[in-house]
CSV table of C-alpha atoms and ligand atoms in Angstrom, one decimal:
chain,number,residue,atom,x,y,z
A,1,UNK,CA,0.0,0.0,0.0
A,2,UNK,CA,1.4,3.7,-0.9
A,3,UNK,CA,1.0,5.4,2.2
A,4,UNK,CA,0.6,9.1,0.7
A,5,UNK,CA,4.3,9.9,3.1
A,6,UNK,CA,7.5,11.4,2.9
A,7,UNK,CA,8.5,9.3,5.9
A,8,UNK,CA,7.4,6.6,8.1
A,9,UNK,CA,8.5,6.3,12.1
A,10,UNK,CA,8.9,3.0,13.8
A,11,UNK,CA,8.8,3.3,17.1
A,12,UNK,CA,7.2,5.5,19.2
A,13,UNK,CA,9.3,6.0,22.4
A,14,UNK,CA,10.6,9.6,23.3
A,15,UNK,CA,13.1,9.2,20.3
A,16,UNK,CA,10.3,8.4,17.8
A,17,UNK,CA,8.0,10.8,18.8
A,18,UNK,CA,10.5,13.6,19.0
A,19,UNK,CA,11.9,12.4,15.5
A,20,UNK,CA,8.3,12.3,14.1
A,21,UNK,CA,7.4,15.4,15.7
A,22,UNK,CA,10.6,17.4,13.7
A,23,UNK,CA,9.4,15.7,10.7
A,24,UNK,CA,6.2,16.8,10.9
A,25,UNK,CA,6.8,20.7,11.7
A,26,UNK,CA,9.4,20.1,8.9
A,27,UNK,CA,6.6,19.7,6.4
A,28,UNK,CA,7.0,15.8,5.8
A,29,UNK,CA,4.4,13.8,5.2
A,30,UNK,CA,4.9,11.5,8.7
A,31,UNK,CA,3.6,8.3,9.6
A,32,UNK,CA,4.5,6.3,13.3
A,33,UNK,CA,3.6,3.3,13.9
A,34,UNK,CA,4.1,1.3,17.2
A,35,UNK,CA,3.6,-2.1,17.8
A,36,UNK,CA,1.9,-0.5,21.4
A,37,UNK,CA,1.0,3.5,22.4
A,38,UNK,CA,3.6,6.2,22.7
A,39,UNK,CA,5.8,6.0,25.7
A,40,UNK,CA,6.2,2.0,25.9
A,41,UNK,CA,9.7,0.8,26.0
A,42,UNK,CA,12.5,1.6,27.9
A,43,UNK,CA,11.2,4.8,27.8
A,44,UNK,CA,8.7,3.8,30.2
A,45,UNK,CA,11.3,2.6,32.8
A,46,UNK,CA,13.9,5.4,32.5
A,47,UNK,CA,14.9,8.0,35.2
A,48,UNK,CA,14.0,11.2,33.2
A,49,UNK,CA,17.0,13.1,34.1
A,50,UNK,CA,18.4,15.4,31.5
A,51,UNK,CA,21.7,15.8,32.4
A,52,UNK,CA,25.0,17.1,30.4
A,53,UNK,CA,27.4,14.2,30.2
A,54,UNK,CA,31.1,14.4,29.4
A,55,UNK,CA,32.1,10.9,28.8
A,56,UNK,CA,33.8,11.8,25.4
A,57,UNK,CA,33.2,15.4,23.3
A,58,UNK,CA,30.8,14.1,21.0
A,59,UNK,CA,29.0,12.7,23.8
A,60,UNK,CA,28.9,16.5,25.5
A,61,UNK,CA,28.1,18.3,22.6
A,62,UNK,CA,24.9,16.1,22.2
A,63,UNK,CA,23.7,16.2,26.0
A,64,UNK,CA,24.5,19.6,26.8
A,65,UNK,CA,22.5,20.6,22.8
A,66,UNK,CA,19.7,18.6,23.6
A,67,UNK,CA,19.2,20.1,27.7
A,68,UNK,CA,19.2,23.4,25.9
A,69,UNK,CA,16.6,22.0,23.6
A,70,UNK,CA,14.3,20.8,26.1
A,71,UNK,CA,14.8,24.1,28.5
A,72,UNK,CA,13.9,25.8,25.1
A,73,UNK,CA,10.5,24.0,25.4
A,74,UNK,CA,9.9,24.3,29.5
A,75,UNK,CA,7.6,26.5,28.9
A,76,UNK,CA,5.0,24.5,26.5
A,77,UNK,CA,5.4,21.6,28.5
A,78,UNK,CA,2.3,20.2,30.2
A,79,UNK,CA,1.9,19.7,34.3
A,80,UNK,CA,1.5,15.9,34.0
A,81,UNK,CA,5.6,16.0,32.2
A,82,UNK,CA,6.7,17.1,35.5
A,83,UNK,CA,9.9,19.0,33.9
A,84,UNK,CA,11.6,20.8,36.9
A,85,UNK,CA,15.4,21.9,36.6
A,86,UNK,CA,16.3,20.8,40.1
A,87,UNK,CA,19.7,20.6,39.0
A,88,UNK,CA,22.4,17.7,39.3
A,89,UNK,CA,24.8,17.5,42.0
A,90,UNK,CA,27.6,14.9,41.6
A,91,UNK,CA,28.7,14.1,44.8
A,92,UNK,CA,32.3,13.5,45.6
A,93,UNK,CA,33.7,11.2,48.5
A,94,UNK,CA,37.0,12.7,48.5
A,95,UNK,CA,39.9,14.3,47.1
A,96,UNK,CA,40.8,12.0,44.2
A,97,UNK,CA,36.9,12.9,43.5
A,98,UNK,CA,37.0,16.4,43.9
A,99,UNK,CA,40.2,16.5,41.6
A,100,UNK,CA,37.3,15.0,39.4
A,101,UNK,CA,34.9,17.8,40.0
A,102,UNK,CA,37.7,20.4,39.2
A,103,UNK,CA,38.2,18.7,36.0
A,104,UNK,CA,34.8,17.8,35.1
A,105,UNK,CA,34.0,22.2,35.8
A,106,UNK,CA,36.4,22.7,33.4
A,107,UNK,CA,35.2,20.8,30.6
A,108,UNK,CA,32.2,21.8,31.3
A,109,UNK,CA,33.0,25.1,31.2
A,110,UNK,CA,34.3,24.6,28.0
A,111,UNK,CA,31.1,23.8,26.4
A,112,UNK,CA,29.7,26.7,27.9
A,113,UNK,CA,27.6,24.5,30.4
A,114,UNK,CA,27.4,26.7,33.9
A,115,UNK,CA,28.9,24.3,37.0
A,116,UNK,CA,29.2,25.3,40.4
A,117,UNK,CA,32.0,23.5,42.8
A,118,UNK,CA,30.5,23.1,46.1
A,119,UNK,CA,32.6,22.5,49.4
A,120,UNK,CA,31.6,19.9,51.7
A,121,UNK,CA,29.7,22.7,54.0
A,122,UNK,CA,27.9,23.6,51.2
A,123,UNK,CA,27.0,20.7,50.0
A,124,UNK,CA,25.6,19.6,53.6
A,125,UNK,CA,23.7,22.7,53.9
A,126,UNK,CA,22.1,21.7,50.1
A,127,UNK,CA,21.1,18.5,51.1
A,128,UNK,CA,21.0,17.6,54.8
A,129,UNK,CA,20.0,14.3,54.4
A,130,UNK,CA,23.3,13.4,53.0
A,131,UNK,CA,26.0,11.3,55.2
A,132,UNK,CA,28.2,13.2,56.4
A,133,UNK,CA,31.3,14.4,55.9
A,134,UNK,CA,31.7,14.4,52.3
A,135,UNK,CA,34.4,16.2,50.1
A,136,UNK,CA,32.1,18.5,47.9
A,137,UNK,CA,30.5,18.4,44.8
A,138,UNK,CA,29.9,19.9,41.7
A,139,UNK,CA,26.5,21.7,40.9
A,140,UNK,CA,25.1,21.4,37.7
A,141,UNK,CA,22.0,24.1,38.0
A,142,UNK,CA,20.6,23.6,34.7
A,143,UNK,CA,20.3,19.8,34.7
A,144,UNK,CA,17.0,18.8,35.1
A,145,UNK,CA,13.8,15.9,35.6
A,146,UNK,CA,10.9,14.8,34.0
A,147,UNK,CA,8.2,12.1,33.3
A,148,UNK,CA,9.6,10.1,30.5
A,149,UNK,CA,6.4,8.6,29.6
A,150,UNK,CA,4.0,11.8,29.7
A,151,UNK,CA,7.2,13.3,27.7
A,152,UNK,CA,6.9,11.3,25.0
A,153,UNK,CA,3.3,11.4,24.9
A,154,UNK,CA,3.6,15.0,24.6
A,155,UNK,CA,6.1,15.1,21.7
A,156,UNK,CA,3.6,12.9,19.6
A,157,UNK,CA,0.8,14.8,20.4
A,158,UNK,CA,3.0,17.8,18.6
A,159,UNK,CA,3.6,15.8,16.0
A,160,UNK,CA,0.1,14.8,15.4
A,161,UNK,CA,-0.8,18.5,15.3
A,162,UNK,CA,1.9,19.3,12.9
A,163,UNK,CA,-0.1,17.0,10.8
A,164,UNK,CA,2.0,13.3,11.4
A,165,UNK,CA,-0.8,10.1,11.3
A,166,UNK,CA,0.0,7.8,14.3
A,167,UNK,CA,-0.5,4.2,14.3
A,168,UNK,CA,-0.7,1.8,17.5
A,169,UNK,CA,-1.0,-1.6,17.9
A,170,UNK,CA,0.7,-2.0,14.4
A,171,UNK,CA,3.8,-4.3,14.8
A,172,UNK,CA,6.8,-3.7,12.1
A,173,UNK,CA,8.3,-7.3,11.0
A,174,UNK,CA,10.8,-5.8,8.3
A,175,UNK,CA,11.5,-2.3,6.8
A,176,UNK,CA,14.1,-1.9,4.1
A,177,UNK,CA,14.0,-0.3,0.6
A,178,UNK,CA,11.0,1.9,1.2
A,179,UNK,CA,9.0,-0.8,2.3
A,180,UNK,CA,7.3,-1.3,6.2
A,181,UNK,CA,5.8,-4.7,6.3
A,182,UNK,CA,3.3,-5.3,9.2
A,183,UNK,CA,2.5,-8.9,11.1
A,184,UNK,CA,-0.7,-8.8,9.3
A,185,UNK,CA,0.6,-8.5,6.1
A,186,UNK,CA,-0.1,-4.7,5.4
A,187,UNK,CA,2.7,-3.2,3.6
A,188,UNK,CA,3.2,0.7,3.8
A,189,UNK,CA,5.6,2.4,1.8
A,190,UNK,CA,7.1,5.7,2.1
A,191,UNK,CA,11.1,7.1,0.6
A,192,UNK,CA,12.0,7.3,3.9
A,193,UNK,CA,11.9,4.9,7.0
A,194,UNK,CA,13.1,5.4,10.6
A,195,UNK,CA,14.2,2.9,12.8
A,196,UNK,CA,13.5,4.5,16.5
A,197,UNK,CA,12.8,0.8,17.7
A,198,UNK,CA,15.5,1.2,20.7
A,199,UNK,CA,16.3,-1.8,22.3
A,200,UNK,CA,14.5,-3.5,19.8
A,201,UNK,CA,15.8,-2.0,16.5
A,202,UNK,CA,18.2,-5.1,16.6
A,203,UNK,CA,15.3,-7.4,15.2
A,204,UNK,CA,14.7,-5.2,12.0
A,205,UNK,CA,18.2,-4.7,11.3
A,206,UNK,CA,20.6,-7.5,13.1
A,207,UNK,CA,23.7,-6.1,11.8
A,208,UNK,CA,23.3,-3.2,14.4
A,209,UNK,CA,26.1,-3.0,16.9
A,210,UNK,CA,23.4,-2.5,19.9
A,211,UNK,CA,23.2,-5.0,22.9
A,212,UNK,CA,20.8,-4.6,25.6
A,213,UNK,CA,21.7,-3.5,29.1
A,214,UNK,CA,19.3,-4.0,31.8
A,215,UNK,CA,18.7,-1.7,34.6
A,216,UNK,CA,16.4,-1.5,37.9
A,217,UNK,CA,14.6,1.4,39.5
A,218,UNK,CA,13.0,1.7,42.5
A,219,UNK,CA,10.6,4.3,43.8
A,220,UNK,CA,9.4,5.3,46.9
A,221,UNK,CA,6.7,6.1,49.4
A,222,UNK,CA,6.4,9.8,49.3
A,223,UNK,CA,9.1,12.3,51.2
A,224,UNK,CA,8.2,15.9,50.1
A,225,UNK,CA,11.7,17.4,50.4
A,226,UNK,CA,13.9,14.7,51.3
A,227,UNK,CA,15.8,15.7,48.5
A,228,UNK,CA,16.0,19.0,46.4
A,229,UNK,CA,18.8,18.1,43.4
A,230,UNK,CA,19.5,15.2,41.7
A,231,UNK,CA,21.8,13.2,42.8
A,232,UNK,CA,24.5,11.5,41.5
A,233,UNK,CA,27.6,9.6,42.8
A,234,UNK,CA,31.4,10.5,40.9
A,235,UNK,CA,32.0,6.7,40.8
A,236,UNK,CA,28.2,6.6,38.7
A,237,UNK,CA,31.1,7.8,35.4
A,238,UNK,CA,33.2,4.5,36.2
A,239,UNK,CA,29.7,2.2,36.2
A,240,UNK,CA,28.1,4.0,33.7
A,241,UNK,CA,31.0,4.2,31.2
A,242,UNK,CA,32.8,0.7,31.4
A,243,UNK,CA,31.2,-1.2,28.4
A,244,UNK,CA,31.1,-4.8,30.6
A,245,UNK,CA,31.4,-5.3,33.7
A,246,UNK,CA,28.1,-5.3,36.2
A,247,UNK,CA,28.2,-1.9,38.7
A,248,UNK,CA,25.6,0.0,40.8
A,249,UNK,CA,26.3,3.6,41.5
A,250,UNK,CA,24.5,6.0,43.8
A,251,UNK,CA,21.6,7.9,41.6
A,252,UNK,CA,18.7,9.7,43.3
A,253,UNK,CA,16.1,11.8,42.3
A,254,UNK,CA,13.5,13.7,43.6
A,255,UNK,CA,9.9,13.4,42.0
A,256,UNK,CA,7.6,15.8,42.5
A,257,UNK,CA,5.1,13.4,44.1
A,258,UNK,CA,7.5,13.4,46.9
A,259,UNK,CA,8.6,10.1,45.4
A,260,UNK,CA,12.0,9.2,45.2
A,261,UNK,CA,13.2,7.3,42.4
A,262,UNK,CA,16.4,5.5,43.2
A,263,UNK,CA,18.8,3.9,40.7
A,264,UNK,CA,20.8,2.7,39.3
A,265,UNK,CA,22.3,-0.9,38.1
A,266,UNK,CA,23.5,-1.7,34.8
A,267,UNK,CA,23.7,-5.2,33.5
A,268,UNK,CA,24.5,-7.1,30.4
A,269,UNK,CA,23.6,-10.4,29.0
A,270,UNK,CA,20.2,-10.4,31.1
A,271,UNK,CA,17.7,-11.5,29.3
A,272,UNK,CA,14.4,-11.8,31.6
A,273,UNK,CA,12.7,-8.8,33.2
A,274,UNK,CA,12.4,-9.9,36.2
A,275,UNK,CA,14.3,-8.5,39.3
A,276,UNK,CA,17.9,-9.5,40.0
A,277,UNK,CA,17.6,-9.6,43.6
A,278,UNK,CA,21.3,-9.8,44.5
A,279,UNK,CA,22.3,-6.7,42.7
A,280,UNK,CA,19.0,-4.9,43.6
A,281,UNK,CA,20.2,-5.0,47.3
A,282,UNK,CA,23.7,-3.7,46.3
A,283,UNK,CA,21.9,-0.8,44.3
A,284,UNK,CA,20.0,0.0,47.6
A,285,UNK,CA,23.1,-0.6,49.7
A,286,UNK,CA,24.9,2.0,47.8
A,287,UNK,CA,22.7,4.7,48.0
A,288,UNK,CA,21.9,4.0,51.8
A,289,UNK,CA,25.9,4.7,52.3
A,290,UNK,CA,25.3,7.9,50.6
A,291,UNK,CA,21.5,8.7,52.0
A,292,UNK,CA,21.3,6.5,55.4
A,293,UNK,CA,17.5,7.8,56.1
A,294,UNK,CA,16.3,5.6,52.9
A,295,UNK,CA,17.2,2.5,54.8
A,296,UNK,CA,13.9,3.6,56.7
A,297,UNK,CA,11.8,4.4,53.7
A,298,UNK,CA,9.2,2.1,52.0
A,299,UNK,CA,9.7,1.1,48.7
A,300,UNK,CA,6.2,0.9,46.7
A,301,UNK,CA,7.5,-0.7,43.4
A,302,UNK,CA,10.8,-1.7,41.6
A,303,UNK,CA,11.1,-2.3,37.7
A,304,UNK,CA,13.6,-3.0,35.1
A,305,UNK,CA,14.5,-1.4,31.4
A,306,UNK,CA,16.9,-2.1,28.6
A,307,UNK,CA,19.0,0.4,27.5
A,308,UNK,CA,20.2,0.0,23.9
A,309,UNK,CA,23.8,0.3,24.5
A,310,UNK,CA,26.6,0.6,21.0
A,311,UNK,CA,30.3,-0.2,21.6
A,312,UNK,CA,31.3,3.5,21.4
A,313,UNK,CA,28.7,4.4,24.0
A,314,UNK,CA,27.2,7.2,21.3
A,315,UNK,CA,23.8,6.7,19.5
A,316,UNK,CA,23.5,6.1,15.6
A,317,UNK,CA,21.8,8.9,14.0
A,318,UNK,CA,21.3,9.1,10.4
A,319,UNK,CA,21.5,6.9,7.1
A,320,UNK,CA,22.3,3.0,7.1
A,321,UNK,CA,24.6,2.5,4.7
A,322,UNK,CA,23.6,0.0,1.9
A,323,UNK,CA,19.9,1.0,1.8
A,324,UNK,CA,19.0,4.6,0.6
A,325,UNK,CA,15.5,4.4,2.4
A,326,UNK,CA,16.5,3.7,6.0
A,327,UNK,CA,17.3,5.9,8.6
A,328,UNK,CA,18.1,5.3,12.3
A,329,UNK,CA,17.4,6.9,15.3
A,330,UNK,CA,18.6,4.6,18.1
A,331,UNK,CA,21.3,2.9,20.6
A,332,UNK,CA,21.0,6.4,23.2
A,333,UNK,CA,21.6,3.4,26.0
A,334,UNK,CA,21.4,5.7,29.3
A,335,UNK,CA,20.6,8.8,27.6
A,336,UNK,CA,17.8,8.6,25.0
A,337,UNK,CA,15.4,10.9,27.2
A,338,UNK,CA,18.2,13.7,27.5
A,339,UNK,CA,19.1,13.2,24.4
A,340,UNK,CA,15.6,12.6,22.3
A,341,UNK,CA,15.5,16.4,20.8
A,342,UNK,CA,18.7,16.7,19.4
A,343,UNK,CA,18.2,13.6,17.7
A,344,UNK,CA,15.2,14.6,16.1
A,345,UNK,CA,17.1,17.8,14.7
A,346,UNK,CA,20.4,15.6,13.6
A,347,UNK,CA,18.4,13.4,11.8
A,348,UNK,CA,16.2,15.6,9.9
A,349,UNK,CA,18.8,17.9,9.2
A,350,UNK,CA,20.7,15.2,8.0
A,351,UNK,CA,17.2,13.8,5.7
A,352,UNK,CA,17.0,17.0,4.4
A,353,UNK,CA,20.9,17.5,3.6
A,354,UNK,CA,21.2,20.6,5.9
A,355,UNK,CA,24.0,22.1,8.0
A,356,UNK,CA,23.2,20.6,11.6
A,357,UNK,CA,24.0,22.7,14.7
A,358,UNK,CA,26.4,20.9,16.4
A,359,UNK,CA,28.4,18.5,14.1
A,360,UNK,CA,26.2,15.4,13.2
A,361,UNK,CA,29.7,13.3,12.1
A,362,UNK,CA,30.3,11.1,15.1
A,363,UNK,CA,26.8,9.8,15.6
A,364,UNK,CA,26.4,8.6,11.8
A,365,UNK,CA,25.5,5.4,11.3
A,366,UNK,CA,28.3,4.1,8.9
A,367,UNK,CA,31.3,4.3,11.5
A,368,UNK,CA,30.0,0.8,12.5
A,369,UNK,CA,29.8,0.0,8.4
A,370,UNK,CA,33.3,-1.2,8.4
A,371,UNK,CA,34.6,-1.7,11.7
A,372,UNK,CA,33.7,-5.6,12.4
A,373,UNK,CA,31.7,-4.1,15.1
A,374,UNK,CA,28.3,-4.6,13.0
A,375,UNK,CA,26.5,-7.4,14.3
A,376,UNK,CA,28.2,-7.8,17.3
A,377,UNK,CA,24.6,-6.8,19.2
A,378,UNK,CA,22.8,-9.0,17.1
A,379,UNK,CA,23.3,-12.2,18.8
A,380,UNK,CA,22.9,-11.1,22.4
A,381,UNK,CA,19.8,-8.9,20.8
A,382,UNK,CA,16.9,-11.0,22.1
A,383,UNK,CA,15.0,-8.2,23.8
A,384,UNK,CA,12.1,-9.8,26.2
A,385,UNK,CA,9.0,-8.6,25.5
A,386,UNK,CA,8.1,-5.2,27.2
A,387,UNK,CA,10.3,-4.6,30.1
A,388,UNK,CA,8.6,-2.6,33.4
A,389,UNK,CA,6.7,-4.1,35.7
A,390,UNK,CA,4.4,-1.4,36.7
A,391,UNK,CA,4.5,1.9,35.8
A,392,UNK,CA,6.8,4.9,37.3
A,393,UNK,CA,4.5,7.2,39.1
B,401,FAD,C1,16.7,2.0,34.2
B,401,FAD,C2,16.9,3.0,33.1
B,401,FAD,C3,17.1,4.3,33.5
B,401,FAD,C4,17.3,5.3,32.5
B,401,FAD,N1,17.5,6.6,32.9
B,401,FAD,C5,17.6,7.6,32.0
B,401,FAD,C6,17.8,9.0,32.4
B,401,FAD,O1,17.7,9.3,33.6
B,401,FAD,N2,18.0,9.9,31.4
B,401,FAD,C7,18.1,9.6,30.1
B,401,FAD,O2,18.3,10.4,29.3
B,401,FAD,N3,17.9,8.3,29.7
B,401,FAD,C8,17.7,7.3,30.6
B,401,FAD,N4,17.5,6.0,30.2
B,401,FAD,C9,17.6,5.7,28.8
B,401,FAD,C10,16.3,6.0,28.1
B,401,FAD,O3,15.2,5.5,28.8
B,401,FAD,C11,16.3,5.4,26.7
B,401,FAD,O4,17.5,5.8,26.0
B,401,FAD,C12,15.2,6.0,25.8
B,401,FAD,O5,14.0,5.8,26.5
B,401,FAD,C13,15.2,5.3,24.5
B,401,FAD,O6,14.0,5.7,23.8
B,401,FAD,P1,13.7,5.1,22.4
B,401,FAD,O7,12.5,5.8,21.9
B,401,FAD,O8,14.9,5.0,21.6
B,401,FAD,O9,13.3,3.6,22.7
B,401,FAD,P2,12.0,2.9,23.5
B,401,FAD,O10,11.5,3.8,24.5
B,401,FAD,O11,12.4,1.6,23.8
B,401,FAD,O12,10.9,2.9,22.3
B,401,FAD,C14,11.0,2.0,21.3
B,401,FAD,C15,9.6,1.9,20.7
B,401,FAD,O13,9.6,1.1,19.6
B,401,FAD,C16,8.5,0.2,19.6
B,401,FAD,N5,8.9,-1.0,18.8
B,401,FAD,C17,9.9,-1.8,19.0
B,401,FAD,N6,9.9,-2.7,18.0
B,401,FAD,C18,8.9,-2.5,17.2
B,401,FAD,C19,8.3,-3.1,16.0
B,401,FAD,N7,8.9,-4.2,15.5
B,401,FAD,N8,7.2,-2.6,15.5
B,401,FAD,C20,6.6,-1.5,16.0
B,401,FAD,N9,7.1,-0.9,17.1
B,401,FAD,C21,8.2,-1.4,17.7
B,401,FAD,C22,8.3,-0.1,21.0
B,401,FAD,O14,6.9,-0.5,21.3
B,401,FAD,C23,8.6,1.2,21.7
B,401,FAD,O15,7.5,2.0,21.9
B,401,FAD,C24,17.3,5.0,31.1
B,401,FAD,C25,17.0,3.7,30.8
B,401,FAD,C26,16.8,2.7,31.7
B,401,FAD,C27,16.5,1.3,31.3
């Protein structure tokens, strides 16, 4: 079937809907479908913090574009996205990790992102509930939180406005050379095809270098004020960024339910949802040694995610190679919420053979083309069906 488009969307997570939604207010003829509503995913188990990360300069150039992005829109966002910039603080233990915060302010500083070194004092007097004594830590003020899922819904709202057709319930079983076959049969066809399928986009394309990495969140009963920043260990750049081993780190964040969501693990080769018990208690363990009153708090739900991690640690935006119709918008692993809107301008830039804003080179596509890295996710790629158990409130 011709489906009348300039571009059909697969996948409608925050990275689909915020790729649809540029489409759309580009003046392309858009078409998402999902194989559930907007929001499933791991976009439904993320964290929501939009934070500026400086794990390579690529990597910073894309956060800390894509938090300007979404402060940009602050102001249309809707109550039930619950965006507050409540800042990040990244705590440091002691002086090997306040030489980290020096360095981390600089780079920072660099990129023109504002960061604020805090002494220990200070950082007691910002959050009281913190163990004491700690070395300092370095205040990130424009960093901020939101609802994931809402978010997303939000986006694809926008892009329904702007005129994009959105279909649910419609699962993709191949998409390649301008054709989007459906598992009843339906074929739609369209010049251009995006592949925003996350963990997931693995099963349309299995030469993708993108593995899963499971993680666990827990939230809890309600705290109002407990704590005012996110909050985020310096070891949570040694977990985060090593590309195998198993970690925990120390990530807190304040909802404003009064909720606090606590994270985080990281996990490869698990291939279940279900909770890994051991390493849940080490995740809970760590941030107790940071935060000693949560050892008294109730916990109302815990739930896992798959992050759709590449080897480089950078998301692949732009065109496959080999196929002239297919685009990809996918692998943001741990930060696909922060990082959903500057996608969306990469890859439409890059559709429409403009000059992007920040340099779209190191997230394209073909520096996996050659590199024996290709395929490497496809294997281990067998995402379980849809990952939380229970929604985030
Ligand atoms: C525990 C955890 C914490 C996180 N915390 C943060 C954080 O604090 N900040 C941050 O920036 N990021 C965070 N992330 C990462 C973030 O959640 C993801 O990077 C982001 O949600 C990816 O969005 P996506 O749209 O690419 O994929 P998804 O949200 O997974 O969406 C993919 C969509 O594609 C659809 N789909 C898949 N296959 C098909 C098919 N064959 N046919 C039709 N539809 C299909 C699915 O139904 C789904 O709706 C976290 C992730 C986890 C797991």
């Amino acid at each position: 079937m011709n489906s009348g488009c300039d571009v059909i969307v697969i996948g409608a997570g925050i990275v689909g809907a915020a790729c649809a939604r540029e489409c759309a207010r580009r003046g392309l003829q858009t078409v998402v479908v999902d194989e559930a509503g907007p929001g499933g995913g791991a976009t439904a188990a993320g964290m929501g913090h939009i934070v500026v990360m400086d794990d390579s300069r690529a990597q910073l150039a894309l956060t800390g574009y894509s938090q300007r992005l979404w402060r940009e829109l602050a102001a249309e966002l809707p109550a039930e996205t619950e965006f507050e910039m409540c800042g990040t603080l990244w705590v440091a233990s002691d002086e090997e990790e306040m030489d980290e915060v020096l360095r981390k302010q600089g780079v920072y500083a660099s990129a023109g992102v504002r960061a604020e070194v805090l002494s220990g004092s200070a950082l007691a007097e910002a959050e009281p509930h913190l163990r004491r004594p700690l070395s300092g830590a370095l205040l990130v003020p424009t960093d901020a939180v939101l609802y994931p899922p809402s978010a997303a819904a939000f986006l694809l709202r926008h892009a329904v406005r702007a005129g994009a057709r959105f279909q649910s319930s419609r699962k993709v079983v191949s998409a390649a050379q301008g054709r989007v076959r459906l598992d009843d049969g339906t074929e739609l066809r369209a010049p251009r095809i995006v592949n925003a399928c996350g963990a997931e986009s693995v099963r349309l394309l299995p030469e993708l270098p993108i593995r899963p990495r499971k993680g666990h969140l827990v939230i809890t009963d309600r705290y109002p004020g407990f704590v005012r920043h996110q909050l985020v260990e310096l070891g949570y750049l040694k977990s985060a960024h090593s590309v195998s081993a198993d970690s925990v780190a120390f990530n807190v964040q304040p909802r404003q339910t009064g909720q606090l969501l606590i994270g985080s693990s990281r996990e490869y080769g698990a291939e279940t949802t279900g909770v890994n018990y051991a390493l849940l208690a080490k995740m809970i363990d760590r941030a107790q040694q940071y935060l000693p009153g949560i050892g008294s708090m109730q916990a109302i739900r815990v739930w896992t995610g798959f992050r759709a991690a590449t080897p480089d640690k950078l998301p692949l935006i732009g065109p496959w190679p080999g196929d002239d119709s297919l685009f990809l918008a996918t692998g943001h692993e741990g930060l696909g919420i922060t990082t959903s809107l500057a996608t969306a301008k990469l890859l439409v830039g890059t559709m429409l053979g403009e000059k992007t804003e920040i340099d779209a080179e190191p997230y394209r596509p073909d520096r996996f083309a050659h590199s024996g890295e290709a395929g490497s996710g496809a294997a281990q790629a067998q995402v379980p069906a849809h990952s939380v158990e229970g929604s985030h409130v």
